[in-house]
mmCIF file with all atom_site columns, C-alpha atoms in Angstrom:
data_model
loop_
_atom_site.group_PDB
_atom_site.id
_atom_site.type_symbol
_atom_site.label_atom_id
_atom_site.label_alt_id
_atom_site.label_comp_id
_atom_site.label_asym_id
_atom_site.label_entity_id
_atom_site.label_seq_id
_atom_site.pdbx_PDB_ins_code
_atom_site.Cartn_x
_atom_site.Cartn_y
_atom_site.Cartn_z
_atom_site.occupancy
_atom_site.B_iso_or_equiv
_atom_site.pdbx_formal_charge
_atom_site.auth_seq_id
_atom_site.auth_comp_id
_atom_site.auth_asym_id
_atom_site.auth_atom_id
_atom_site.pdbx_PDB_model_num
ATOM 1  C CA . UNK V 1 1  ? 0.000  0.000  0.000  1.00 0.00 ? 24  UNK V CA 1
ATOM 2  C CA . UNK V 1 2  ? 1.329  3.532  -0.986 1.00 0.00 ? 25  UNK V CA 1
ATOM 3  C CA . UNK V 1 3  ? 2.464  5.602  2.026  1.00 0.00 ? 26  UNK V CA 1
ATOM 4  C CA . UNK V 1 4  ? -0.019 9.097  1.904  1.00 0.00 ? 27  UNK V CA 1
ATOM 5  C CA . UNK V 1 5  ? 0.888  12.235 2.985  1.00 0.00 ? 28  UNK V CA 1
ATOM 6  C CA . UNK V 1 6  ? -1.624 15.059 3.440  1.00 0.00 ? 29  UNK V CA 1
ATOM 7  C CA . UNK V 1 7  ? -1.560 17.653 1.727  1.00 0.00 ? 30  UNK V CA 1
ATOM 8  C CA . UNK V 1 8  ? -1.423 20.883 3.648  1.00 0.00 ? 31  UNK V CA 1
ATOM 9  C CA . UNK V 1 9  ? -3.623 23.111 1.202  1.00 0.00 ? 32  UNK V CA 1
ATOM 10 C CA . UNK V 1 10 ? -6.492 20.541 0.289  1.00 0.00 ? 33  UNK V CA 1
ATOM 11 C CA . UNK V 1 11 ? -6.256 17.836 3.040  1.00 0.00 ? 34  UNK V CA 1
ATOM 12 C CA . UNK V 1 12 ? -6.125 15.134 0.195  1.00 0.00 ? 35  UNK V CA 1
ATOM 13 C CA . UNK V 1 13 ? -4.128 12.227 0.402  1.00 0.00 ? 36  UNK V CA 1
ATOM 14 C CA . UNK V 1 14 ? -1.240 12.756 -1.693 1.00 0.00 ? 37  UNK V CA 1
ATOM 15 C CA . UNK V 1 15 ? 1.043  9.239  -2.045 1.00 0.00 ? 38  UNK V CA 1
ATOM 16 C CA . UNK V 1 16 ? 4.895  9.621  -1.317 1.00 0.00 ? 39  UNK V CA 1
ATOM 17 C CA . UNK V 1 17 ? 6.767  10.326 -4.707 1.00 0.00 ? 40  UNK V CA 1
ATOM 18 C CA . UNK V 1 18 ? 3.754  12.511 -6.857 1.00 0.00 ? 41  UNK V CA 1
ATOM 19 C CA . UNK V 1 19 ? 5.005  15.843 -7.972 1.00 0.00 ? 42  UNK V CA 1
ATOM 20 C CA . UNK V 1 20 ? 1.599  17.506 -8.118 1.00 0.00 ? 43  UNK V CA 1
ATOM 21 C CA . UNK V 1 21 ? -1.088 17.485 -5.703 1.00 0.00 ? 44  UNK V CA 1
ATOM 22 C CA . UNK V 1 22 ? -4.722 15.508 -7.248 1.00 0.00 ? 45  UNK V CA 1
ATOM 23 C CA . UNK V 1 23 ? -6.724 17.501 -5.326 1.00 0.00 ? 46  UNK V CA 1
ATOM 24 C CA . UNK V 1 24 ? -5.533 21.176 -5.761 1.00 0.00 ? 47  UNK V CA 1
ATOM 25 C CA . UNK V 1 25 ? -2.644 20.695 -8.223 1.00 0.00 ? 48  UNK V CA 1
ATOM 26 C CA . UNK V 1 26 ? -0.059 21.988 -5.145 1.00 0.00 ? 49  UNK V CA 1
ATOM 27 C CA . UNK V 1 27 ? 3.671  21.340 -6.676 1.00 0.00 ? 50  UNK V CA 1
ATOM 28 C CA . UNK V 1 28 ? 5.718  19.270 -4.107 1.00 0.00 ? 51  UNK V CA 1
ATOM 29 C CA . UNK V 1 29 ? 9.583  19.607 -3.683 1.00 0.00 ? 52  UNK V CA 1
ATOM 30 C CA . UNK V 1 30 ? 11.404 17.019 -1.831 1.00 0.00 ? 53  UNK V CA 1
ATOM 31 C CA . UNK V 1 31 ? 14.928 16.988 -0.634 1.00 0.00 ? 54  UNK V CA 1
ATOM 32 C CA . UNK V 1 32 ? 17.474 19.223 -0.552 1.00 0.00 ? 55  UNK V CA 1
ATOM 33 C CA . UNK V 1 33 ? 16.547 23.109 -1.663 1.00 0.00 ? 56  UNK V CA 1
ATOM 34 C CA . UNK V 1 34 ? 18.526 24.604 -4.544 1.00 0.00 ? 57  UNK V CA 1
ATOM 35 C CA . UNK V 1 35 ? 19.537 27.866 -2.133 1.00 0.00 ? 58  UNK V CA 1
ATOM 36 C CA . UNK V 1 36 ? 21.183 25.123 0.045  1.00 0.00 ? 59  UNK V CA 1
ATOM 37 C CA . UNK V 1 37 ? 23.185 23.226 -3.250 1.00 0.00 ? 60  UNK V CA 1
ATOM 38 C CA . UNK V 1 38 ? 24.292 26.525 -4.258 1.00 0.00 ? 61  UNK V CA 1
ATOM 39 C CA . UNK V 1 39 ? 25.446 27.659 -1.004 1.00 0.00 ? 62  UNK V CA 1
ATOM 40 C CA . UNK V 1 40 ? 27.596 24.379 -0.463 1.00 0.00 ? 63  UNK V CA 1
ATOM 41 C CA . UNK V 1 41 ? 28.899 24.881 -3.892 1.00 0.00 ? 64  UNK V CA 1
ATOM 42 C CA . UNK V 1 42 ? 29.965 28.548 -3.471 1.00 0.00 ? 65  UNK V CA 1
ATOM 43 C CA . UNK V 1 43 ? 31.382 27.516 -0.117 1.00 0.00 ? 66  UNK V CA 1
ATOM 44 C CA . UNK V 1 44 ? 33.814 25.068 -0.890 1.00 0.00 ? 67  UNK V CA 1
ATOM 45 C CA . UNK V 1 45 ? 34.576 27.034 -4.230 1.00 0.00 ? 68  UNK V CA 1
ATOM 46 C CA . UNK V 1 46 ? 35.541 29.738 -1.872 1.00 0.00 ? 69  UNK V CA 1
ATOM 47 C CA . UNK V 1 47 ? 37.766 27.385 0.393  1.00 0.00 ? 70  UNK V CA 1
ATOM 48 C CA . UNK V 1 48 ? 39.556 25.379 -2.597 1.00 0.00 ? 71  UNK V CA 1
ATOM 49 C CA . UNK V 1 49 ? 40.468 28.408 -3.957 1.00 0.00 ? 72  UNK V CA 1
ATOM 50 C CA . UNK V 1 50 ? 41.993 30.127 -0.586 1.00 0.00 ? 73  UNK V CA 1
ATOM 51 C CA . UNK V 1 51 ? 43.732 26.810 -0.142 1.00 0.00 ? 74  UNK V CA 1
ATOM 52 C CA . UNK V 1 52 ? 44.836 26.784 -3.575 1.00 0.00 ? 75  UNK V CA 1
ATOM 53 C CA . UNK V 1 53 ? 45.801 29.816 -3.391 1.00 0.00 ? 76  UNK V CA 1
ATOM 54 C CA . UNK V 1 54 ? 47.998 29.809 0.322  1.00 0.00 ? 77  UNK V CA 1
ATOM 55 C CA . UNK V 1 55 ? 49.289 26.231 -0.182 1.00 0.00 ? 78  UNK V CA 1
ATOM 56 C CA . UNK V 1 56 ? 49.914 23.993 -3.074 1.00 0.00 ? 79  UNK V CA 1
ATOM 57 C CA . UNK V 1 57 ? 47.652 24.736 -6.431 1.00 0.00 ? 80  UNK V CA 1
ATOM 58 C CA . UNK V 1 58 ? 46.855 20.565 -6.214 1.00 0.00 ? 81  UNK V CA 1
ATOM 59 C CA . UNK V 1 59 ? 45.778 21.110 -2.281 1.00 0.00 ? 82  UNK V CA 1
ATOM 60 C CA . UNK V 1 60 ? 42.854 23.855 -3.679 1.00 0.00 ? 83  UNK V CA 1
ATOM 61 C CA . UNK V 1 61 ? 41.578 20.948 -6.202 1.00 0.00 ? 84  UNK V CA 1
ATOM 62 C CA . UNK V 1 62 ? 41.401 18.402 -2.774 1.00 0.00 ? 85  UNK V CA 1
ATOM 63 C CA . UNK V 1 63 ? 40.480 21.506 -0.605 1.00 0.00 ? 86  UNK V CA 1
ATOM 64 C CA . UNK V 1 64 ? 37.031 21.726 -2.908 1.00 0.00 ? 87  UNK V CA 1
ATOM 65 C CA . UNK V 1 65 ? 35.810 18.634 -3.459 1.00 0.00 ? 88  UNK V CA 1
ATOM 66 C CA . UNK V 1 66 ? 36.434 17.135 0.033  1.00 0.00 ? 89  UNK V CA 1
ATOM 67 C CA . UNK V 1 67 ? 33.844 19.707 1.694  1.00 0.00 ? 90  UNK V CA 1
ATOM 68 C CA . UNK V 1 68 ? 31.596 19.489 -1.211 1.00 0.00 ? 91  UNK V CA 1
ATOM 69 C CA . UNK V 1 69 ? 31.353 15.682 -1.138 1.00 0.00 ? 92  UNK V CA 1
ATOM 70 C CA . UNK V 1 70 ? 30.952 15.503 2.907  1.00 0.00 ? 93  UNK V CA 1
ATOM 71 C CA . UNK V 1 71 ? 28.861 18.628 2.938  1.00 0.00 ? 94  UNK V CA 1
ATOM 72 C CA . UNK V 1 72 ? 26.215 16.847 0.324  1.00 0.00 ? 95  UNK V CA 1
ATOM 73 C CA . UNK V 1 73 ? 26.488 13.979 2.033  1.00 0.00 ? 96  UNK V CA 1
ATOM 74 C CA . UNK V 1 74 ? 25.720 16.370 5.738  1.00 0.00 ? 97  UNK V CA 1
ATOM 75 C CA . UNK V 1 75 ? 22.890 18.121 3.767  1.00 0.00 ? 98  UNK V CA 1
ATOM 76 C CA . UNK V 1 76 ? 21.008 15.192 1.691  1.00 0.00 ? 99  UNK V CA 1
ATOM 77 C CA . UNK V 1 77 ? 20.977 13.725 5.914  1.00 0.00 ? 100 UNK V CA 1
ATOM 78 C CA . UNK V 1 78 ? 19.731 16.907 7.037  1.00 0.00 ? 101 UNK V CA 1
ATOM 79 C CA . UNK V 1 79 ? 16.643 17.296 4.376  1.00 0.00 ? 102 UNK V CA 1
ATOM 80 C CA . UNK V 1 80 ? 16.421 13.653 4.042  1.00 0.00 ? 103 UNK V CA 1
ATOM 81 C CA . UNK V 1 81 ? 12.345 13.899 5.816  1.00 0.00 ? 104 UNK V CA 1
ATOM 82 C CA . UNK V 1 82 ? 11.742 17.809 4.016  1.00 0.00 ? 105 UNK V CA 1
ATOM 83 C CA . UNK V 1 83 ? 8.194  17.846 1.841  1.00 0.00 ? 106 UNK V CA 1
ATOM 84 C CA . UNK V 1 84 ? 7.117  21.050 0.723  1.00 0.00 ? 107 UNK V CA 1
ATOM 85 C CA . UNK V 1 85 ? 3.889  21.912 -0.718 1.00 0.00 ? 108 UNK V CA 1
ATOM 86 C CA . UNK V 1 86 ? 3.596  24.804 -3.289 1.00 0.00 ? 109 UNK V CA 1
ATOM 87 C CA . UNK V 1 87 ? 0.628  26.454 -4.909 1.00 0.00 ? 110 UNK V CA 1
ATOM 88 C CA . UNK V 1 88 ? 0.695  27.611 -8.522 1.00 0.00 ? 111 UNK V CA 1
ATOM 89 C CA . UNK V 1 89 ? 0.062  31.131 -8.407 1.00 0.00 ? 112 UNK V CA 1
#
């Protein structure tokens, strides 16, 4: 049997894994937000290239994708659960 959720705008039973809402046509966004993706991405950019650029060029390279890879794997954890319903307006 398909695990529902309700959704928060209609109060219909929505099952786990639609995109779209049946009853009111609410978009749903799972996982990680974009913002969040972004910010990791500018982050560790940031820190490769001060590491890069104070150390060894090849450090910079290791000194990006090492928070990048642990920091995804930190935030998919963190907004493993997150649902969010979104009208169409």
């Amino acid at each position: 049997m398909d695990d529902l959720m309700k959704c928060p705008m209609c109060f219909g039973g929505v099952p786990r894994g639609a995109v779209v809402c049946r009853g009111c046509a609410a978009r749903i966004e799972y996982g990680i937000p974009p913002w969040a993706l972004v910010m990791l991405f500018l982050l560790s950019l940031a820190f490769g290239l001060w590491v890069g650029a104070v150390l060894a060029g090849w450090l910079g390279w290791f000194s990006f994708f090492l928070p990048l890879s642990v920091g995804g794997a930190c935030l998919n954890g963190l907004f493993r659960n997150r649902v969010v319903f979104r009208l169409n307006h």
